[in-house]
Amino acid sequence: MVFAAGLGTRMRPLTETVPKPMIKVAGKPMIDHMLDRFARAGTRTAIVNVHHLADQIEAHLSTRTDPEVIISDERDELLDQGGGIAKALPLLGSEPFFLANTDALWLEGPRQNLRRMAEAWDPVRMDILLLVAATTASVGVDWPGDFLMAADGRLTRRAEFQVAPFVYAGVGIVKPELFAAQTRRVFPLAPFFFEAAQKGRLYGQRLDGLWLHVGVPEMIAEAEWIISRSVL
């Protein structure tokens, strides 16, 4: 599931006329960077939720076949990421699935990170597996990190006023049953990460490569400069 419904407030004024997933970085909309990466990893179907300037995203993706895109329409009400997952559960099915933000780009290491995540996934030990990047070795990180990681990959939440060595890189694998019993329509995703961490069932896969967080307009030029000197 690719999250494309948000208002993109930190990307204003660009997002007043263009939805954040459609903002171009290195000549390509950010949503295409993510979908192309999933296509290369062998993903056949992507659920994309839409709300803000939804027509632009839907029109852009209407002819895409690799992966096939199915729209989860949130035009009437923005559901937040957790609510968006709950609405899309009938489309996502009963097996664990990837989730992805569109403002997370990275320069790939020797092996595809999405394939590495799929190989690392262990439903016996894990409820959620997150792709994480070293906070100090990432680009565009303007907060003090998100998680600490044990030697076995288990993640714990950063304490208040603490600096954490790892940041959530915008991609995860989750179990659909975590959301199946929800009766709320609108709710965030992050508390599910933190609850899994408390239970010892939140794990991290360290990103192999360089993570680029394009969350504000100023980051576009910096990301493009880095990409131009490498291969995305």
Short mmCIF file of N, CA and C in Angstrom, two decimals, residues 25-191:
data_model
loop_
_atom_site.label_atom_id
_atom_site.label_comp_id
_atom_site.label_asym_id
_atom_site.label_seq_id
_atom_site.Cartn_x
_atom_site.Cartn_y
_atom_site.Cartn_z
N VAL A 25 11.12 14.70 -8.60
CA VAL A 25 12.50 14.69 -8.14
C VAL A 25 13.32 13.98 -9.21
N ALA A 26 14.33 14.63 -9.72
CA ALA A 26 15.15 14.07 -10.80
C ALA A 26 14.28 13.70 -12.01
N GLY A 27 13.31 14.56 -12.31
CA GLY A 27 12.50 14.39 -13.51
C GLY A 27 11.38 13.38 -13.42
N LYS A 28 11.13 12.83 -12.24
CA LYS A 28 10.11 11.79 -12.10
C LYS A 28 9.28 12.05 -10.84
N PRO A 29 7.94 11.94 -10.91
CA PRO A 29 7.13 12.09 -9.69
C PRO A 29 7.57 11.11 -8.61
N MET A 30 7.51 11.57 -7.37
CA MET A 30 7.98 10.73 -6.27
C MET A 30 7.23 9.41 -6.19
N ILE A 31 5.94 9.42 -6.52
CA ILE A 31 5.19 8.17 -6.46
C ILE A 31 5.71 7.16 -7.47
N ASP A 32 6.23 7.65 -8.61
CA ASP A 32 6.79 6.73 -9.61
C ASP A 32 8.12 6.17 -9.16
N HIS A 33 8.92 6.97 -8.45
CA HIS A 33 10.15 6.42 -7.88
C HIS A 33 9.83 5.20 -7.02
N MET A 34 8.79 5.34 -6.16
CA MET A 34 8.45 4.25 -5.25
C MET A 34 7.84 3.07 -5.99
N LEU A 35 6.90 3.34 -6.90
CA LEU A 35 6.25 2.24 -7.62
C LEU A 35 7.24 1.52 -8.53
N ASP A 36 8.16 2.25 -9.15
CA ASP A 36 9.17 1.60 -9.98
C ASP A 36 10.05 0.68 -9.14
N ARG A 37 10.36 1.12 -7.94
CA ARG A 37 11.19 0.29 -7.06
C ARG A 37 10.46 -1.00 -6.70
N PHE A 38 9.16 -0.90 -6.40
CA PHE A 38 8.39 -2.10 -6.10
C PHE A 38 8.26 -2.99 -7.32
N ALA A 39 8.12 -2.39 -8.49
CA ALA A 39 8.04 -3.20 -9.72
C ALA A 39 9.31 -4.00 -9.92
N ARG A 40 10.47 -3.36 -9.70
CA ARG A 40 11.74 -4.07 -9.85
C ARG A 40 11.89 -5.19 -8.84
N ALA A 41 11.23 -5.05 -7.71
CA ALA A 41 11.30 -6.09 -6.67
C ALA A 41 10.29 -7.21 -6.91
N GLY A 42 9.46 -7.08 -7.94
CA GLY A 42 8.54 -8.15 -8.27
C GLY A 42 7.12 -7.97 -7.77
N THR A 43 6.79 -6.79 -7.23
CA THR A 43 5.43 -6.55 -6.76
C THR A 43 4.46 -6.48 -7.93
N ARG A 44 3.34 -7.16 -7.81
CA ARG A 44 2.37 -7.20 -8.92
C ARG A 44 1.25 -6.18 -8.76
N THR A 45 0.87 -5.85 -7.51
CA THR A 45 -0.28 -4.98 -7.28
C THR A 45 0.05 -3.96 -6.19
N ALA A 46 -0.37 -2.72 -6.42
CA ALA A 46 -0.19 -1.67 -5.42
C ALA A 46 -1.53 -0.99 -5.17
N ILE A 47 -1.89 -0.88 -3.90
CA ILE A 47 -3.07 -0.11 -3.50
C ILE A 47 -2.59 1.30 -3.19
N VAL A 48 -3.17 2.30 -3.83
CA VAL A 48 -2.78 3.70 -3.63
C VAL A 48 -4.00 4.47 -3.14
N ASN A 49 -3.90 5.06 -1.95
CA ASN A 49 -5.04 5.85 -1.47
C ASN A 49 -4.89 7.31 -1.92
N VAL A 50 -6.02 7.97 -2.16
CA VAL A 50 -6.01 9.34 -2.69
C VAL A 50 -7.04 10.18 -1.95
N HIS A 51 -6.71 11.46 -1.79
CA HIS A 51 -7.63 12.44 -1.20
C HIS A 51 -7.34 13.83 -1.77
N HIS A 52 -6.22 14.42 -1.38
CA HIS A 52 -5.87 15.78 -1.81
C HIS A 52 -5.49 15.78 -3.29
N LEU A 53 -6.22 16.60 -4.09
CA LEU A 53 -5.98 16.68 -5.53
C LEU A 53 -5.94 15.28 -6.15
N ALA A 54 -6.91 14.47 -5.73
CA ALA A 54 -6.92 13.06 -6.09
C ALA A 54 -6.99 12.82 -7.59
N ASP A 55 -7.68 13.70 -8.32
CA ASP A 55 -7.84 13.48 -9.76
C ASP A 55 -6.50 13.44 -10.47
N GLN A 56 -5.56 14.27 -10.03
CA GLN A 56 -4.25 14.30 -10.67
C GLN A 56 -3.52 12.96 -10.50
N ILE A 57 -3.57 12.43 -9.30
CA ILE A 57 -2.89 11.15 -9.04
C ILE A 57 -3.57 10.03 -9.79
N GLU A 58 -4.88 9.99 -9.74
CA GLU A 58 -5.60 8.91 -10.39
C GLU A 58 -5.38 8.92 -11.90
N ALA A 59 -5.40 10.11 -12.51
CA ALA A 59 -5.18 10.21 -13.95
C ALA A 59 -3.77 9.75 -14.31
N HIS A 60 -2.80 10.14 -13.49
CA HIS A 60 -1.41 9.79 -13.76
C HIS A 60 -1.19 8.28 -13.69
N LEU A 61 -1.86 7.63 -12.77
CA LEU A 61 -1.65 6.19 -12.56
C LEU A 61 -2.58 5.32 -13.39
N SER A 62 -3.50 5.91 -14.12
CA SER A 62 -4.56 5.14 -14.79
C SER A 62 -4.04 4.16 -15.82
N THR A 63 -2.90 4.43 -16.42
CA THR A 63 -2.38 3.53 -17.45
C THR A 63 -1.25 2.65 -16.95
N ARG A 64 -0.96 2.74 -15.68
CA ARG A 64 0.17 1.97 -15.15
C ARG A 64 -0.24 0.49 -15.00
N THR A 65 0.64 -0.39 -15.43
CA THR A 65 0.37 -1.84 -15.33
C THR A 65 1.43 -2.59 -14.54
N ASP A 66 2.55 -1.96 -14.22
CA ASP A 66 3.64 -2.64 -13.53
C ASP A 66 4.17 -1.75 -12.41
N PRO A 67 3.69 -1.95 -11.18
CA PRO A 67 2.63 -2.88 -10.81
C PRO A 67 1.25 -2.34 -11.19
N GLU A 68 0.27 -3.24 -11.22
CA GLU A 68 -1.11 -2.79 -11.39
C GLU A 68 -1.49 -1.93 -10.19
N VAL A 69 -2.16 -0.80 -10.44
CA VAL A 69 -2.54 0.11 -9.36
C VAL A 69 -4.05 0.05 -9.15
N ILE A 70 -4.44 -0.13 -7.91
CA ILE A 70 -5.84 -0.08 -7.50
C ILE A 70 -6.00 1.11 -6.56
N ILE A 71 -6.94 2.00 -6.88
CA ILE A 71 -7.14 3.21 -6.10
C ILE A 71 -8.07 2.94 -4.92
N SER A 72 -7.67 3.38 -3.73
CA SER A 72 -8.53 3.41 -2.56
C SER A 72 -8.95 4.86 -2.35
N ASP A 73 -10.20 5.16 -2.63
CA ASP A 73 -10.69 6.53 -2.72
C ASP A 73 -11.06 7.08 -1.35
N GLU A 74 -10.34 8.13 -0.92
CA GLU A 74 -10.65 8.81 0.33
C GLU A 74 -11.04 10.26 0.07
N ARG A 75 -11.60 10.54 -1.10
CA ARG A 75 -11.96 11.92 -1.44
C ARG A 75 -12.91 12.54 -0.41
N ASP A 76 -13.85 11.75 0.10
CA ASP A 76 -14.86 12.29 1.01
C ASP A 76 -14.32 12.59 2.39
N GLU A 77 -13.28 11.86 2.80
CA GLU A 77 -12.75 12.04 4.15
C GLU A 77 -11.32 11.51 4.21
N LEU A 78 -10.40 12.35 4.68
CA LEU A 78 -9.02 11.94 4.87
C LEU A 78 -8.93 11.08 6.12
N LEU A 79 -8.46 9.85 5.99
CA LEU A 79 -8.56 8.86 7.07
C LEU A 79 -7.29 8.69 7.88
N ASP A 80 -6.23 9.41 7.56
CA ASP A 80 -4.91 9.20 8.17
C ASP A 80 -4.40 7.82 7.72
N GLN A 81 -3.15 7.53 8.01
CA GLN A 81 -2.58 6.30 7.46
C GLN A 81 -3.21 5.03 8.03
N GLY A 82 -3.47 5.02 9.32
CA GLY A 82 -4.10 3.85 9.91
C GLY A 82 -5.49 3.62 9.36
N GLY A 83 -6.28 4.68 9.31
CA GLY A 83 -7.62 4.57 8.75
C GLY A 83 -7.61 4.22 7.28
N GLY A 84 -6.60 4.71 6.57
CA GLY A 84 -6.47 4.36 5.16
C GLY A 84 -6.23 2.87 4.96
N ILE A 85 -5.40 2.30 5.83
CA ILE A 85 -5.16 0.85 5.77
C ILE A 85 -6.46 0.09 6.06
N ALA A 86 -7.18 0.49 7.12
CA ALA A 86 -8.41 -0.20 7.49
C ALA A 86 -9.42 -0.19 6.35
N LYS A 87 -9.54 0.96 5.68
CA LYS A 87 -10.47 1.06 4.55
C LYS A 87 -10.05 0.14 3.41
N ALA A 88 -8.75 0.00 3.21
CA ALA A 88 -8.23 -0.76 2.08
C ALA A 88 -8.07 -2.25 2.36
N LEU A 89 -8.37 -2.72 3.58
CA LEU A 89 -8.15 -4.13 3.92
C LEU A 89 -8.82 -5.10 2.95
N PRO A 90 -10.03 -4.83 2.48
CA PRO A 90 -10.62 -5.77 1.51
C PRO A 90 -9.80 -5.90 0.23
N LEU A 91 -9.06 -4.84 -0.12
CA LEU A 91 -8.21 -4.88 -1.31
C LEU A 91 -6.86 -5.51 -1.01
N LEU A 92 -6.41 -5.37 0.22
CA LEU A 92 -5.07 -5.83 0.58
C LEU A 92 -5.01 -7.33 0.84
N GLY A 93 -6.13 -7.92 1.26
CA GLY A 93 -6.15 -9.36 1.48
C GLY A 93 -5.71 -9.75 2.88
N SER A 94 -5.46 -11.02 3.07
CA SER A 94 -5.21 -11.59 4.40
C SER A 94 -3.74 -11.82 4.69
N GLU A 95 -2.86 -11.59 3.74
CA GLU A 95 -1.44 -11.83 3.94
C GLU A 95 -0.72 -10.53 4.33
N PRO A 96 0.42 -10.61 5.02
CA PRO A 96 1.21 -9.41 5.31
C PRO A 96 1.53 -8.65 4.03
N PHE A 97 1.58 -7.33 4.14
CA PHE A 97 1.78 -6.50 2.96
C PHE A 97 2.77 -5.38 3.25
N PHE A 98 3.37 -4.88 2.19
CA PHE A 98 4.24 -3.71 2.29
C PHE A 98 3.38 -2.45 2.42
N LEU A 99 3.89 -1.46 3.14
CA LEU A 99 3.35 -0.11 3.11
C LEU A 99 4.50 0.84 2.80
N ALA A 100 4.17 1.97 2.18
CA ALA A 100 5.24 2.88 1.75
C ALA A 100 4.75 4.32 1.68
N ASN A 101 5.59 5.23 2.16
CA ASN A 101 5.40 6.65 1.93
C ASN A 101 6.01 7.01 0.57
N THR A 102 5.58 8.14 0.02
CA THR A 102 6.12 8.54 -1.28
C THR A 102 7.28 9.53 -1.17
N ASP A 103 7.53 10.10 0.02
CA ASP A 103 8.60 11.09 0.14
C ASP A 103 9.91 10.47 0.58
N ALA A 104 9.98 9.13 0.54
CA ALA A 104 11.19 8.41 0.93
C ALA A 104 11.86 7.84 -0.31
N LEU A 105 13.01 8.36 -0.64
CA LEU A 105 13.81 7.85 -1.75
C LEU A 105 15.13 7.35 -1.17
N TRP A 106 15.79 6.47 -1.91
CA TRP A 106 17.11 6.07 -1.45
C TRP A 106 17.97 5.63 -2.63
N LEU A 107 19.26 5.74 -2.43
CA LEU A 107 20.23 5.19 -3.37
C LEU A 107 20.49 3.76 -2.94
N GLU A 108 20.21 2.83 -3.84
CA GLU A 108 20.27 1.41 -3.50
C GLU A 108 21.70 0.94 -3.29
N GLY A 109 21.87 0.03 -2.35
CA GLY A 109 23.15 -0.63 -2.14
C GLY A 109 23.29 -1.81 -3.08
N PRO A 110 24.17 -2.76 -2.76
CA PRO A 110 24.40 -3.91 -3.64
C PRO A 110 23.16 -4.78 -3.87
N ARG A 111 22.25 -4.85 -2.87
CA ARG A 111 21.05 -5.67 -3.02
C ARG A 111 19.81 -4.81 -2.79
N GLN A 112 18.73 -5.16 -3.49
CA GLN A 112 17.49 -4.42 -3.35
C GLN A 112 16.97 -4.51 -1.92
N ASN A 113 16.71 -3.35 -1.33
CA ASN A 113 16.25 -3.34 0.06
C ASN A 113 14.88 -3.97 0.23
N LEU A 114 14.00 -3.84 -0.75
CA LEU A 114 12.67 -4.44 -0.63
C LEU A 114 12.77 -5.97 -0.62
N ARG A 115 13.64 -6.51 -1.44
CA ARG A 115 13.84 -7.97 -1.43
C ARG A 115 14.47 -8.42 -0.11
N ARG A 116 15.41 -7.63 0.40
CA ARG A 116 16.03 -7.96 1.68
C ARG A 116 14.99 -7.97 2.79
N MET A 117 14.04 -7.03 2.74
CA MET A 117 12.98 -7.00 3.74
C MET A 117 12.10 -8.24 3.64
N ALA A 118 11.72 -8.60 2.42
CA ALA A 118 10.86 -9.78 2.23
C ALA A 118 11.54 -11.04 2.76
N GLU A 119 12.84 -11.13 2.54
CA GLU A 119 13.59 -12.30 3.01
C GLU A 119 13.72 -12.30 4.53
N ALA A 120 13.79 -11.10 5.14
CA ALA A 120 13.96 -11.00 6.59
C ALA A 120 12.65 -11.18 7.36
N TRP A 121 11.52 -11.05 6.66
CA TRP A 121 10.23 -11.12 7.33
C TRP A 121 10.00 -12.48 7.98
N ASP A 122 9.64 -12.44 9.27
CA ASP A 122 9.38 -13.66 10.04
C ASP A 122 8.10 -13.45 10.85
N PRO A 123 6.98 -13.95 10.38
CA PRO A 123 5.70 -13.70 11.07
C PRO A 123 5.62 -14.33 12.45
N VAL A 124 6.48 -15.29 12.75
CA VAL A 124 6.47 -15.89 14.07
C VAL A 124 6.98 -14.90 15.12
N ARG A 125 8.03 -14.17 14.77
CA ARG A 125 8.62 -13.21 15.71
C ARG A 125 8.05 -11.80 15.55
N MET A 126 7.59 -11.46 14.36
CA MET A 126 7.30 -10.07 14.02
C MET A 126 5.82 -9.83 13.77
N ASP A 127 5.35 -8.66 14.21
CA ASP A 127 4.08 -8.12 13.74
C ASP A 127 4.31 -7.05 12.68
N ILE A 128 5.44 -6.35 12.83
CA ILE A 128 5.80 -5.28 11.89
C ILE A 128 7.30 -5.30 11.68
N LEU A 129 7.72 -5.14 10.44
CA LEU A 129 9.13 -4.98 10.09
C LEU A 129 9.28 -3.66 9.35
N LEU A 130 10.16 -2.79 9.85
CA LEU A 130 10.36 -1.48 9.26
C LEU A 130 11.74 -1.38 8.61
N LEU A 131 11.79 -0.71 7.48
CA LEU A 131 13.08 -0.33 6.91
C LEU A 131 13.57 0.89 7.68
N VAL A 132 14.78 0.81 8.23
CA VAL A 132 15.33 1.91 9.01
C VAL A 132 16.69 2.30 8.44
N ALA A 133 17.02 3.57 8.60
CA ALA A 133 18.29 4.09 8.11
C ALA A 133 19.03 4.76 9.25
N ALA A 134 20.34 4.76 9.18
CA ALA A 134 21.14 5.44 10.19
C ALA A 134 20.82 6.94 10.16
N THR A 135 20.44 7.49 11.29
CA THR A 135 20.01 8.89 11.36
C THR A 135 21.09 9.83 10.87
N THR A 136 22.32 9.61 11.31
CA THR A 136 23.39 10.54 10.97
C THR A 136 23.91 10.38 9.55
N ALA A 137 23.55 9.27 8.90
CA ALA A 137 24.03 9.01 7.55
C ALA A 137 22.93 9.15 6.51
N SER A 138 21.84 9.85 6.88
CA SER A 138 20.73 10.07 5.97
C SER A 138 20.67 11.54 5.59
N VAL A 139 19.93 11.83 4.53
CA VAL A 139 19.81 13.20 4.03
C VAL A 139 18.37 13.67 4.24
N GLY A 140 18.22 14.88 4.80
CA GLY A 140 16.89 15.45 5.00
C GLY A 140 16.25 15.11 6.32
N VAL A 141 16.98 14.52 7.24
CA VAL A 141 16.44 14.19 8.56
C VAL A 141 16.59 15.40 9.46
N ASP A 142 15.46 16.01 9.83
CA ASP A 142 15.48 17.20 10.67
C ASP A 142 14.82 16.95 12.02
N TRP A 143 14.91 15.69 12.49
CA TRP A 143 14.42 15.32 13.81
C TRP A 143 15.41 14.33 14.42
N PRO A 144 15.35 14.09 15.74
CA PRO A 144 16.40 13.32 16.42
C PRO A 144 16.25 11.81 16.33
N GLY A 145 15.80 11.29 15.19
CA GLY A 145 15.70 9.86 15.02
C GLY A 145 14.42 9.29 15.59
N ASP A 146 14.21 7.99 15.39
CA ASP A 146 12.97 7.34 15.80
C ASP A 146 13.17 6.14 16.72
N PHE A 147 14.18 5.30 16.43
CA PHE A 147 14.28 4.01 17.10
C PHE A 147 15.71 3.66 17.48
N LEU A 148 15.82 2.82 18.50
CA LEU A 148 17.05 2.11 18.81
C LEU A 148 16.87 0.67 18.35
N MET A 149 17.94 0.03 17.92
CA MET A 149 17.83 -1.33 17.40
C MET A 149 18.79 -2.25 18.12
N ALA A 150 18.27 -3.39 18.60
CA ALA A 150 19.08 -4.39 19.28
C ALA A 150 19.83 -5.22 18.25
N ALA A 151 20.75 -6.06 18.73
CA ALA A 151 21.57 -6.88 17.84
C ALA A 151 20.73 -7.83 16.99
N ASP A 152 19.56 -8.25 17.52
CA ASP A 152 18.70 -9.17 16.77
C ASP A 152 17.72 -8.45 15.86
N GLY A 153 17.82 -7.11 15.79
CA GLY A 153 16.95 -6.32 14.92
C GLY A 153 15.71 -5.77 15.58
N ARG A 154 15.49 -6.11 16.85
CA ARG A 154 14.30 -5.61 17.54
C ARG A 154 14.42 -4.10 17.78
N LEU A 155 13.33 -3.38 17.52
CA LEU A 155 13.33 -1.93 17.66
C LEU A 155 12.64 -1.51 18.95
N THR A 156 13.17 -0.45 19.57
CA THR A 156 12.51 0.20 20.69
C THR A 156 12.40 1.69 20.38
N ARG A 157 11.36 2.29 20.90
CA ARG A 157 11.05 3.69 20.60
C ARG A 157 12.02 4.64 21.28
N ARG A 158 12.37 5.69 20.58
CA ARG A 158 13.21 6.74 21.17
C ARG A 158 12.48 7.39 22.34
N ALA A 159 13.17 7.55 23.45
CA ALA A 159 12.60 8.24 24.60
C ALA A 159 12.61 9.75 24.37
N GLU A 160 11.75 10.44 25.08
CA GLU A 160 11.71 11.90 24.98
C GLU A 160 13.07 12.49 25.35
N PHE A 161 13.50 13.47 24.59
CA PHE A 161 14.79 14.16 24.76
C PHE A 161 15.99 13.26 24.46
N GLN A 162 15.74 12.11 23.86
CA GLN A 162 16.82 11.21 23.47
C GLN A 162 17.06 11.30 21.97
N VAL A 163 18.31 11.13 21.58
CA VAL A 163 18.66 11.05 20.16
C VAL A 163 18.80 9.58 19.80
N ALA A 164 18.10 9.15 18.76
CA ALA A 164 18.10 7.74 18.38
C ALA A 164 18.95 7.52 17.13
N PRO A 165 19.63 6.38 17.03
CA PRO A 165 20.54 6.14 15.92
C PRO A 165 19.85 5.75 14.61
N PHE A 166 18.56 5.42 14.66
CA PHE A 166 17.88 4.97 13.45
C PHE A 166 16.59 5.75 13.22
N VAL A 167 16.30 5.98 11.95
CA VAL A 167 15.10 6.68 11.54
C VAL A 167 14.26 5.75 10.67
N TYR A 168 12.95 5.83 10.82
CA TYR A 168 12.04 5.06 9.98
C TYR A 168 12.16 5.57 8.55
N ALA A 169 12.44 4.67 7.62
CA ALA A 169 12.72 5.06 6.24
C ALA A 169 11.50 5.01 5.33
N GLY A 170 10.30 4.94 5.91
CA GLY A 170 9.09 5.10 5.12
C GLY A 170 8.54 3.86 4.45
N VAL A 171 9.11 2.69 4.75
CA VAL A 171 8.64 1.44 4.16
C VAL A 171 8.57 0.39 5.26
N GLY A 172 7.52 -0.43 5.24
CA GLY A 172 7.39 -1.47 6.25
C GLY A 172 6.62 -2.67 5.71
N ILE A 173 6.63 -3.73 6.48
CA ILE A 173 5.77 -4.89 6.24
C ILE A 173 4.92 -5.06 7.49
N VAL A 174 3.61 -5.22 7.32
CA VAL A 174 2.71 -5.31 8.47
C VAL A 174 1.72 -6.46 8.27
N LYS A 175 1.18 -6.93 9.38
CA LYS A 175 0.13 -7.94 9.35
C LYS A 175 -1.24 -7.27 9.28
N PRO A 176 -2.10 -7.68 8.37
CA PRO A 176 -3.40 -7.01 8.26
C PRO A 176 -4.28 -7.19 9.48
N GLU A 177 -4.08 -8.28 10.23
CA GLU A 177 -4.95 -8.50 11.38
C GLU A 177 -4.78 -7.45 12.47
N LEU A 178 -3.69 -6.68 12.43
CA LEU A 178 -3.50 -5.60 13.39
C LEU A 178 -4.60 -4.54 13.27
N PHE A 179 -5.19 -4.43 12.08
CA PHE A 179 -6.17 -3.38 11.81
C PHE A 179 -7.59 -3.90 11.66
N ALA A 180 -7.76 -5.21 11.65
CA ALA A 180 -9.05 -5.80 11.31
C ALA A 180 -10.14 -5.47 12.32
N ALA A 181 -9.78 -5.31 13.59
CA ALA A 181 -10.80 -5.10 14.62
C ALA A 181 -11.07 -3.63 14.89
N GLN A 182 -10.45 -2.74 14.14
CA GLN A 182 -10.63 -1.32 14.38
C GLN A 182 -12.04 -0.86 14.02
N THR A 183 -12.65 -0.10 14.93
CA THR A 183 -13.97 0.47 14.66
C THR A 183 -13.88 1.95 14.31
N ARG A 184 -12.74 2.59 14.59
CA ARG A 184 -12.57 3.99 14.22
C ARG A 184 -12.39 4.12 12.71
N ARG A 185 -12.80 5.25 12.17
CA ARG A 185 -12.60 5.50 10.75
C ARG A 185 -11.28 6.23 10.52
N VAL A 186 -10.96 7.18 11.39
CA VAL A 186 -9.78 8.02 11.20
C VAL A 186 -8.82 7.76 12.36
N PHE A 187 -7.62 7.27 12.05
CA PHE A 187 -6.64 7.04 13.11
C PHE A 187 -5.25 6.91 12.49
N PRO A 188 -4.21 7.26 13.26
CA PRO A 188 -2.84 7.23 12.74
C PRO A 188 -2.23 5.84 12.76
N LEU A 189 -1.10 5.70 12.09
CA LEU A 189 -0.39 4.42 11.99
C LEU A 189 0.67 4.27 13.08
N ALA A 190 1.33 5.35 13.45
CA ALA A 190 2.48 5.27 14.35
C ALA A 190 2.19 4.52 15.66
N PRO A 191 1.03 4.69 16.30
CA PRO A 191 0.79 3.95 17.55
C PRO A 191 0.87 2.43 17.39
#
